[in-house]
């Protein structure tokens, strides 16, 4: 495979069909070593299918996979000894306790020292309940146990399919810290999630898939710098003149009026140009009643995956996402 | 070895193991005691003799063992199906495969653990059956002097081994059916249907049915005088295979079932 040196995970032209449905349609992923990689995509985009192929649960219909620098083909199951995975939903023997479940799981695959189980129960905060049967666990507790199970053999590559499902806020924060710590130890974390705000603070690199294909991949910072936005609110009757006055700052298709919230304009310029936007408006005698700036993964996501209704003609297009997207960081508000 | 020990541990801790055994043991003890309690009230002499043979030693040893392969076969099918089906239904096979475990090894070793549990269950059931038969003999005023019959006792280990082999084959059938169905419930349902289906078919197709898995399991244990044939309790007495032929076919069915389960597990897409 070309250009896959130094990658923890690489897929080239990966295809997978379920019957006549193309779940993966030539997927090319490049996941560098030692990063947290956010694997994003709308429902049905093929994220879980990718995880299944990567863990040998289903067999691809074409393309190649490299795991930790070596080809991963049918029958290469030993490669998975260095991989930990939580695919779709955690699975356990309901009549066994958390501790017993981890112990029995550890009997398969790579060898696991028994003290590892206690460490992990502690890590995911299940020590107190470790002897209770899993059938009595809440959803979030099962999810925690699933994360512990994925970490069982201290994997070099961790594949997590929506691991935050059902976790409480403290659990999400703890998971984020754990995953960041793993990446700082040189391990690679490949995580799919719909919690874009979470991915935005956690991931180094993101890949966005739609309909089984990669639509964008790269370091999060780079992607977001291209996706800077300054949002500004003016009186509704002044929107037209505001747009006119801001035109020197942003290309026509980068200056968007919100169709949801009256008076909000999104100016797609680097997020640190909020002052310029404000100044430009003031120069035209228009005073903003609100100003926010930031970079927004959610916006990038919606744009790339078709969540945004792109009109494409004329100067202005409707904004599918709310102008003050919840995933905005570096928010500053001016009166 | 790790997998085998783990497989056994999982089965020992599983309530279904002990519920299944408890039901079989309870049923056997109940029947034997009922026979003992009523043996002398029968009007028909041949029926009385038949009933008493269940509680008269040394014949009773063999009768109890045949009862276990007959009805126990049904329990083994259900048990085998429950174990295999839950691996798919609960997704625990998925977790092992994602850890790099061999699917074939995992499934086959799971069944080896089941076979060991069947062996333990057979011994327990047999022991309880003998005790119940002794008790029943006392109830019916039947002498238990044959208990220590050395010829029968000497052959007992081999008979038990054959019985175990036969029940293991029946369990493998349930195991494979549930693997194909990827479901506990479907596996158990279809397994039971096969068991009774084979019994009923004995009436119309005895020449074919005698080669089928439940019939050969019973025939493998048959002694010339007492053959049950067919799927155990419903069986009509047909010209059954010789015990040796039947034993060979038990092996064929056992291996066949496990090969099918292994190949299917290896090929299957695990998308649950
Ligand atoms: N077992 C299956 N049988 C048939 N089609 C399937 C199966 N699993 C997934 N698909 C199809 O494959 C496509 C990709 O599904 P996948 O589960 O990979 O999506 P996803 O990105 O994980 O979505 P979500 O965000 O909802 O989890 C979908 O069109 C889905 O309908
Ligand atoms: Mg999914």
XYZ file of C-alpha atoms and ligand atoms in Angstrom:
639
model
C 0.000 0.000 0.000
C 1.353 3.389 -0.849
C 1.748 6.229 1.593
C 0.851 4.321 4.699
C 4.177 4.465 6.505
C 3.850 5.586 10.098
C 0.134 5.037 10.186
C -1.554 3.110 12.955
C -4.432 2.315 10.701
C -4.920 2.665 6.993
C -7.667 1.588 4.656
C -7.471 1.957 0.912
C -10.482 1.557 -1.329
C -12.287 -0.378 1.371
C -15.637 -1.708 0.237
C -18.344 -3.587 2.061
C -21.805 -4.449 0.815
C -24.715 -5.792 2.782
C -26.724 -7.363 -0.007
C -27.085 -4.625 -2.581
C -26.372 -1.826 -0.113
C -22.934 -0.259 -0.284
C -22.080 0.383 3.337
C -18.446 1.180 2.509
C -17.758 2.483 -0.938
C -14.025 2.892 -1.356
C -13.054 4.205 2.039
C -9.528 5.628 2.440
C -8.596 6.311 6.032
C -5.167 7.345 7.270
C -4.891 7.285 11.027
C -1.487 8.429 12.312
C 0.157 6.767 15.291
C -0.324 8.247 18.735
C -3.345 10.421 18.071
C -6.966 10.533 19.024
C -8.777 10.224 15.719
C -12.392 11.353 15.626
C -14.319 9.262 13.144
C -17.436 11.196 12.248
C -20.363 10.707 9.947
C -24.127 10.783 9.865
C -26.258 7.785 10.795
C -25.712 4.977 8.344
C -22.482 6.484 6.994
C -20.570 3.285 7.627
C -18.733 3.947 10.886
C -19.805 0.762 12.637
C -19.256 -1.213 9.456
C -15.694 0.116 9.318
C -15.152 -0.994 12.930
C -16.536 -4.435 12.097
C -14.155 -4.833 9.171
C -11.239 -3.639 11.312
C -12.001 -6.246 13.960
C -12.583 -9.137 11.577
C -16.269 -9.399 12.426
C -17.234 -8.965 8.792
C -15.135 -9.429 5.707
C -14.654 -6.637 3.246
C -15.639 -6.960 -0.393
C -12.596 -5.104 -1.621
C -9.773 -2.799 -0.723
C -6.991 -3.190 1.789
C -6.510 -2.616 5.478
C -3.288 -2.065 7.373
C -3.283 -2.330 11.123
C -0.230 -1.071 13.013
C 1.836 -1.056 9.879
C 1.054 -4.546 8.662
C -1.568 -5.832 6.240
C -4.700 -7.096 7.918
C -6.377 -9.746 5.838
C -8.731 -12.588 6.480
C -6.999 -14.964 8.844
C -4.668 -12.339 10.289
C -6.516 -12.455 13.559
C -3.339 -12.305 15.651
C -2.920 -8.704 14.596
C -5.948 -8.003 16.775
C -3.975 -8.969 19.866
C -2.678 -5.386 19.793
C -6.118 -3.918 19.198
C -8.896 -3.235 21.675
C -12.386 -2.603 20.451
C -15.860 -1.652 21.497
C -18.044 -2.189 18.454
C -21.579 -0.826 18.477
C -22.721 -1.978 21.906
C -20.915 -3.681 24.767
C -21.691 -7.389 25.152
C -21.538 -9.517 28.278
C -22.808 -12.620 29.983
C -25.727 -11.157 31.936
C -25.519 -13.790 34.674
C -21.867 -13.017 35.442
C -20.479 -10.087 37.401
C -18.402 -7.353 35.812
C -15.242 -8.866 37.227
C -16.124 -12.350 36.013
C -17.041 -11.018 32.591
C -13.673 -9.360 32.204
C -11.947 -12.493 33.433
C -13.740 -14.727 30.936
C -13.160 -12.277 28.111
C -9.487 -12.221 29.009
C -9.393 -15.967 28.327
C -9.700 -15.172 24.622
C -7.165 -13.380 22.466
C -4.001 -11.914 23.921
C -2.847 -12.829 27.401
C -4.025 -10.484 30.163
C -2.375 -10.335 33.599
C -5.047 -10.723 36.261
C -4.177 -7.501 38.063
C -5.095 -5.684 34.876
C -8.753 -6.466 35.536
C -8.690 -4.735 38.904
C -6.907 -1.732 37.416
C -9.535 -1.402 34.750
C -12.478 -1.798 37.111
C -10.933 1.008 39.089
C -10.314 3.112 35.987
C -13.931 2.949 34.828
C -15.274 3.438 38.334
C -16.965 0.079 38.744
C -15.001 -1.256 41.715
C -17.914 -0.985 44.103
C -20.244 -2.859 41.804
C -17.748 -5.270 40.285
C -19.328 -8.304 41.913
C -22.865 -7.469 40.837
C -24.375 -9.317 37.913
C -24.193 -7.334 34.714
C -27.882 -7.921 34.022
C -28.587 -5.458 36.800
C -26.350 -2.763 35.334
C -27.559 0.538 33.984
C -26.804 1.439 30.392
C -23.937 3.726 31.326
C -22.455 1.108 33.646
C -22.481 -1.424 30.828
C -20.833 1.142 28.607
C -18.134 1.720 31.209
C -17.565 -2.000 31.412
C -17.400 -2.135 27.622
C -14.648 0.462 27.645
C -12.788 -1.545 30.281
C -13.163 -4.629 28.092
C -11.699 -2.782 25.118
C -8.692 -1.793 27.212
C -8.153 -5.307 28.538
C -4.937 -6.175 26.732
C -3.505 -2.665 26.926
C -3.907 -2.261 23.155
C -1.705 -0.148 20.915
C -4.748 0.691 18.852
C -8.100 1.299 20.443
C -11.272 1.257 18.350
C -14.267 2.754 20.083
C -17.654 2.976 18.418
C -19.666 5.686 20.148
C -18.205 4.914 23.561
C -19.867 7.927 25.185
C -23.309 6.398 24.641
C -25.145 6.637 27.931
C -22.196 7.941 29.926
C -22.921 10.623 32.483
C -21.050 13.951 32.246
C -18.420 12.850 34.747
C -18.001 9.620 32.812
C -17.517 11.528 29.567
C -14.894 13.771 31.115
C -13.112 10.780 32.640
C -13.180 8.959 29.317
C -11.782 11.993 27.544
C -8.930 12.207 30.038
C -8.235 8.504 29.719
C -8.145 8.600 25.942
C -5.925 11.667 25.896
C -3.597 9.966 28.352
C -3.432 6.894 26.132
C -2.559 9.022 23.113
C 0.167 10.743 25.074
C 1.632 7.294 25.783
C 1.869 6.772 22.039
C -1.256 4.696 21.684
C -3.727 5.389 18.939
C -7.388 5.965 19.671
C -9.887 5.679 16.830
C -13.227 6.844 18.098
C -16.552 7.351 16.377
C -18.954 9.750 17.958
C -21.907 11.985 17.324
C -20.878 14.279 20.169
C -19.047 16.811 18.052
C -18.304 19.148 20.928
C -16.637 16.251 22.671
C -14.639 15.284 19.598
C -13.620 18.877 19.122
C -11.927 19.036 22.497
C -10.522 15.526 22.377
C -9.409 14.664 18.859
C -6.154 15.531 17.133
C -7.259 14.342 13.747
C -10.719 13.867 12.352
C -12.108 11.981 9.416
C -15.615 12.601 8.198
C -17.426 9.923 6.238
C -20.696 10.022 4.394
C -22.306 7.214 2.443
C -19.316 4.945 2.923
C -16.736 7.395 1.590
C -14.274 9.719 3.245
C -15.246 13.312 2.596
C -12.622 15.112 4.676
C -9.692 14.092 6.807
C -6.968 16.021 8.517
C -5.675 17.561 11.705
C -8.592 19.105 13.534
C -6.869 22.463 13.918
C -6.273 22.754 10.184
C -9.794 21.813 9.292
C -11.207 24.225 11.780
C -9.003 27.111 10.756
C -10.527 26.790 7.345
C -13.848 26.698 9.059
C -13.549 29.846 11.162
C -16.680 31.818 11.679
C -17.636 35.131 13.173
C -21.307 35.481 13.888
C -22.853 38.837 14.248
C -26.333 40.028 15.057
C -27.821 43.194 13.664
C -31.298 44.655 13.595
C -33.363 42.708 11.033
C -34.041 45.759 8.887
C -30.314 46.378 8.646
C -29.360 42.903 7.442
C -29.075 43.902 3.817
C -26.831 46.857 4.466
C -24.778 44.816 6.909
C -24.193 42.201 4.244
C -23.136 44.894 1.811
C -20.680 46.405 4.253
C -19.152 43.032 5.174
C -18.598 41.930 1.603
C -15.004 43.154 1.477
C -14.162 40.776 4.338
C -15.483 37.495 2.997
C -16.149 35.940 -0.320
C -19.780 35.950 -1.305
C -20.432 32.345 -0.446
C -18.726 32.780 2.911
C -21.185 35.335 4.176
C -24.388 33.709 5.218
C -27.607 34.935 6.702
C -29.257 32.651 9.202
C -32.663 31.510 8.114
C -33.511 30.411 11.634
C -32.696 33.327 13.824
C -33.550 36.735 12.579
C -30.704 39.175 12.252
C -27.798 36.735 12.642
C -25.117 36.677 9.984
C -22.332 34.155 9.764
C -19.131 35.486 8.280
C -16.735 32.715 7.388
C -13.426 34.253 8.139
C -10.720 33.238 10.535
C -12.158 33.272 14.023
C -9.709 35.891 15.227
C -11.171 38.527 12.902
C -14.162 39.331 15.097
C -12.781 42.832 15.644
C -12.502 43.461 11.926
C -16.099 42.425 11.453
C -17.220 44.708 14.231
C -15.171 47.590 12.898
C -16.457 47.123 9.376
C -20.050 47.229 10.587
C -19.405 50.267 12.746
C -17.846 51.986 9.751
C -21.155 51.556 7.955
C -23.005 52.933 10.946
C -24.393 49.570 11.998
C -23.946 48.410 15.564
C -23.981 44.762 16.422
C -26.218 43.530 19.211
C -24.359 40.259 19.392
C -20.979 38.991 18.304
C -19.560 35.510 18.552
C -16.547 33.950 17.059
C -15.232 30.486 16.953
C -14.553 27.499 14.901
C -17.200 25.004 14.631
C -16.848 21.318 13.944
C -20.578 20.987 13.796
C -20.766 23.445 10.960
C -17.994 21.729 9.066
C -19.692 18.413 9.623
C -23.052 19.576 8.405
C -21.534 21.246 5.397
C -19.569 18.199 4.369
C -22.193 15.596 5.009
C -25.060 17.378 3.366
C -26.686 18.446 6.593
C -26.573 21.955 5.232
C -29.010 22.938 2.554
C -26.649 24.592 0.143
C -28.567 26.796 -2.258
C -25.553 27.341 -4.423
C -26.927 30.173 -6.538
C -26.894 33.895 -5.843
C -24.855 35.512 -3.166
C -26.506 34.187 -0.070
C -27.600 30.774 0.983
C -29.681 29.631 3.879
C -27.940 28.417 6.962
C -29.101 24.973 7.969
C -27.520 25.030 11.366
C -28.467 27.435 14.096
C -26.238 30.483 13.889
C -25.070 30.102 17.454
C -24.103 26.492 17.160
C -23.657 24.751 20.465
C -20.256 23.456 19.467
C -18.776 26.907 19.174
C -15.656 27.509 21.149
C -13.918 30.708 22.019
C -17.225 32.445 22.329
C -17.209 36.113 23.056
C -20.277 38.218 23.190
C -20.445 41.951 22.754
C -23.447 44.048 23.522
C -6.591 -24.480 27.818
C -7.417 -20.962 28.990
C -10.522 -21.032 26.826
C -11.560 -24.464 28.033
C -11.245 -23.597 31.710
C -13.093 -20.363 31.078
C -15.777 -22.221 29.141
C -16.311 -24.611 32.040
C -16.371 -21.797 34.569
C -19.009 -20.001 32.549
C -21.178 -23.105 32.394
C -20.812 -23.942 36.067
C -21.925 -20.438 36.988
C -24.766 -20.419 34.535
C -28.163 -20.963 36.128
C -29.426 -22.724 32.991
C -26.941 -25.554 33.620
C -28.396 -26.375 37.005
C -32.001 -25.718 36.051
C -31.725 -28.163 33.158
C -30.064 -30.775 35.314
C -32.525 -30.216 38.142
C -35.481 -30.757 35.860
C -34.069 -33.948 34.395
C -33.094 -35.343 37.773
C -36.424 -34.363 39.288
C -38.382 -35.925 36.467
C -36.424 -39.174 36.612
C -36.734 -39.460 40.387
C -40.416 -38.671 40.242
C -41.115 -41.291 37.593
C -39.144 -43.978 39.394
C -40.805 -43.291 42.720
C -44.211 -43.202 41.068
C -43.442 -46.552 39.478
C -42.404 -47.950 42.843
C -45.507 -46.627 44.524
C -47.886 -48.080 41.984
C -46.093 -51.190 40.720
C -48.236 -53.587 42.713
C -51.525 -51.958 41.775
C -51.332 -52.796 38.091
C -53.909 -55.216 36.790
C -52.023 -56.178 33.681
C -49.194 -58.599 34.437
C -46.978 -57.620 31.501
C -47.285 -53.970 32.409
C -46.426 -54.772 35.940
C -43.338 -56.630 34.809
C -42.317 -53.751 32.569
C -42.764 -51.271 35.373
C -40.889 -53.444 37.811
C -37.944 -53.871 35.450
C -37.296 -50.144 35.946
C -36.752 -50.708 39.640
C -35.348 -54.192 39.669
C -31.587 -54.439 39.755
C -29.402 -55.161 37.899
C -31.696 -54.460 34.875
C -32.591 -51.121 36.366
C -29.049 -49.813 35.804
C -29.507 -50.080 32.093
C -33.091 -48.904 32.108
C -32.127 -45.765 33.948
C -29.274 -45.117 31.560
C -31.593 -45.564 28.595
C -34.049 -43.214 30.145
C -31.284 -40.647 30.461
C -30.217 -40.926 26.829
C -33.846 -40.818 25.733
C -35.319 -37.960 27.691
C -31.913 -36.577 28.605
C -31.277 -36.234 24.888
C -34.064 -33.692 24.726
C -32.536 -31.782 27.611
C -29.127 -31.968 25.969
C -30.492 -30.518 22.743
C -32.023 -27.658 24.671
C -28.869 -27.115 26.688
C -26.561 -27.215 23.676
C -28.813 -24.790 21.841
C -28.945 -22.430 24.808
C -25.173 -22.275 25.083
C -24.454 -21.744 21.394
C -27.415 -19.438 20.847
C -26.455 -17.135 23.677
C -22.960 -16.652 22.259
C -24.604 -15.084 19.228
C -27.550 -13.484 20.962
C -25.564 -11.852 23.736
C -22.759 -10.963 21.361
C -20.110 -12.543 23.531
C -18.689 -14.355 20.505
C -18.286 -10.938 18.885
C -16.139 -9.694 21.749
C -13.891 -12.739 21.611
C -13.494 -12.519 17.836
C -12.662 -8.822 18.067
C -9.909 -9.762 20.509
C -8.369 -11.922 17.835
C -9.707 -15.251 19.040
C -10.265 -17.967 16.454
C -13.972 -18.408 15.861
C -13.641 -22.124 15.178
C -11.536 -22.726 18.248
C -13.843 -20.656 20.399
C -16.990 -22.457 19.319
C -15.487 -25.947 19.413
C -13.976 -25.422 22.841
C -17.313 -24.057 24.018
C -18.785 -27.352 22.981
C -16.081 -29.366 24.658
C -17.040 -27.585 27.871
C -20.669 -28.433 27.214
C -19.683 -32.063 26.711
C -17.886 -32.109 30.038
C -20.922 -30.604 31.734
C -23.106 -33.225 30.080
C -20.811 -35.874 31.524
C -21.120 -34.423 35.005
C -24.872 -34.116 34.577
C -25.119 -37.699 33.354
C -23.264 -39.027 36.377
C -25.358 -36.998 38.786
C -28.594 -38.004 37.081
C -27.560 -41.612 36.999
C -26.608 -41.622 40.673
C -29.864 -39.955 41.677
C -31.749 -42.359 39.409
C -30.175 -45.375 41.093
C -30.981 -43.996 44.540
C -34.561 -43.253 43.479
C -34.886 -46.738 42.021
C -33.670 -48.295 45.288
C -36.199 -46.239 47.177
C -38.897 -47.193 44.679
C -37.945 -50.864 45.002
C -38.512 -50.621 48.725
C -41.884 -49.048 48.111
C -42.859 -51.866 45.763
C -41.362 -54.582 47.924
C -39.000 -55.529 45.127
C -35.738 -57.094 46.213
C -32.619 -55.021 45.672
C -30.318 -57.988 45.862
C -29.232 -57.413 42.262
C -27.644 -54.084 43.144
C -24.223 -55.587 43.558
C -24.354 -57.794 40.468
C -20.697 -57.836 39.573
C -21.113 -58.515 35.852
C -23.388 -55.487 35.449
C -21.297 -53.260 37.650
C -18.166 -54.248 35.754
C -19.755 -53.199 32.470
C -21.183 -50.017 33.902
C -18.284 -47.657 33.131
C -18.402 -48.617 29.476
C -22.178 -48.254 29.358
C -21.952 -44.850 30.989
C -19.264 -43.791 28.550
C -21.431 -44.845 25.628
C -24.397 -43.072 27.159
C -22.331 -39.928 27.565
C -21.182 -40.154 23.966
C -24.781 -40.503 22.795
C -26.037 -37.551 24.831
C -23.072 -35.457 23.724
C -24.089 -36.122 20.133
C -27.630 -35.011 20.879
C -26.363 -31.878 22.577
C -24.144 -31.123 19.585
C -27.209 -31.140 17.405
C -28.840 -28.439 19.480
C -25.551 -26.542 19.563
C -25.307 -26.559 15.787
C -28.940 -25.686 15.185
C -28.656 -22.656 17.459
C -25.412 -21.630 15.760
C -27.131 -21.695 12.389
C -30.080 -19.794 13.839
C -27.727 -17.471 15.775
C -30.317 -17.462 18.495
C -31.066 -19.238 21.734
C -34.807 -19.296 21.350
C -34.873 -20.296 17.707
C -32.219 -22.918 18.383
C -34.136 -24.430 21.289
C -37.412 -24.339 19.364
C -36.043 -25.991 16.263
C -34.070 -28.474 18.377
C -37.203 -29.601 20.187
C -39.053 -29.816 16.882
C -36.315 -32.086 15.510
C -36.444 -34.311 18.554
C -40.173 -34.888 18.408
C -40.251 -34.787 14.626
C -37.863 -37.699 14.537
C -39.973 -39.577 17.080
C -43.124 -39.168 15.078
C -41.419 -39.996 11.813
C -40.425 -43.364 13.279
C -43.971 -44.480 12.802
C -44.039 -43.765 9.079
C -40.413 -43.922 8.005
C -38.701 -46.400 10.297
C -36.107 -47.371 7.682
C -34.801 -43.870 7.401
C -35.324 -42.713 10.923
C -33.148 -45.419 12.360
C -30.156 -43.575 10.894
C -31.172 -40.225 12.344
C -29.328 -38.697 15.281
C -31.731 -39.358 18.149
C -32.481 -42.883 17.023
C -28.844 -43.830 16.723
C -28.184 -42.320 20.146
C -30.791 -44.606 21.644
C -29.788 -47.595 19.592
C -26.192 -47.237 20.688
C -27.247 -48.110 24.212
C -29.847 -50.696 23.390
C -29.396 -54.164 24.729
C -30.892 -56.930 22.626
C -33.860 -57.375 24.891
C -34.667 -53.759 25.536
C -34.599 -51.435 22.659
C -36.394 -48.157 22.644
C -35.509 -46.945 19.134
C -36.590 -43.648 17.646
C -36.443 -40.382 19.499
C -36.749 -41.842 22.938
C -40.065 -41.852 24.670
C -42.385 -42.022 21.666
C -40.343 -44.584 19.925
C -41.855 -47.524 18.194
C -39.819 -50.642 18.360
C -38.397 -51.137 14.886
C -35.598 -53.177 13.511
C -32.890 -50.989 14.959
C -29.239 -50.914 14.095
C -26.821 -52.961 16.057
C -25.339 -51.047 18.996
C -21.949 -50.930 17.298
C -23.320 -49.592 14.048
C -25.348 -47.097 15.998
C -22.321 -45.996 17.987
C -20.430 -45.372 14.778
C -23.295 -43.277 13.455
C -23.415 -41.355 16.726
C -19.809 -40.395 16.048
C -20.622 -39.430 12.482
C -23.497 -37.217 13.569
C -21.424 -35.678 16.332
C -18.528 -34.808 14.068
C -20.856 -33.703 11.295
C -22.761 -31.371 13.583
C -19.594 -29.821 14.980
C -18.060 -29.380 11.542
C -21.183 -27.557 10.364
C -21.133 -25.345 13.451
C -17.433 -24.596 12.962
C -17.693 -23.824 9.261
C -20.728 -21.635 9.776
C -19.094 -19.735 12.631
C -16.012 -19.202 10.538
C -17.919 -17.822 7.578
C -20.596 -15.865 9.353
C -20.746 -12.097 9.351
C -21.004 -10.982 12.937
C -23.119 -7.881 12.761
C -25.105 -8.128 15.984
N -26.314 -6.124 9.403
C -26.634 -5.317 8.401
N -27.385 -5.764 7.380
C -27.708 -4.944 6.356
N -27.330 -3.677 6.246
C -26.591 -3.165 7.231
C -26.200 -3.947 8.357
N -25.464 -3.184 9.174
C -25.398 -1.984 8.600
N -26.074 -1.956 7.426
C -26.196 -0.806 6.513
O -24.907 -0.313 6.251
C -24.912 1.096 6.249
C -23.884 1.601 7.247
O -24.302 1.238 8.553
P -23.411 1.484 9.840
O -24.023 0.748 10.950
O -22.006 1.178 9.492
O -23.589 3.058 10.021
P -23.040 3.997 11.167
O -22.183 5.014 10.514
O -22.422 3.203 12.247
O -24.376 4.687 11.675
P -24.813 5.160 13.142
O -24.273 6.538 13.306
O -26.285 5.182 13.060
O -24.289 4.185 14.115
C -26.332 1.518 6.554
O -26.960 1.830 5.347
C -26.968 0.306 7.160
O -28.319 0.229 6.830
Mg -22.885 2.861 14.256
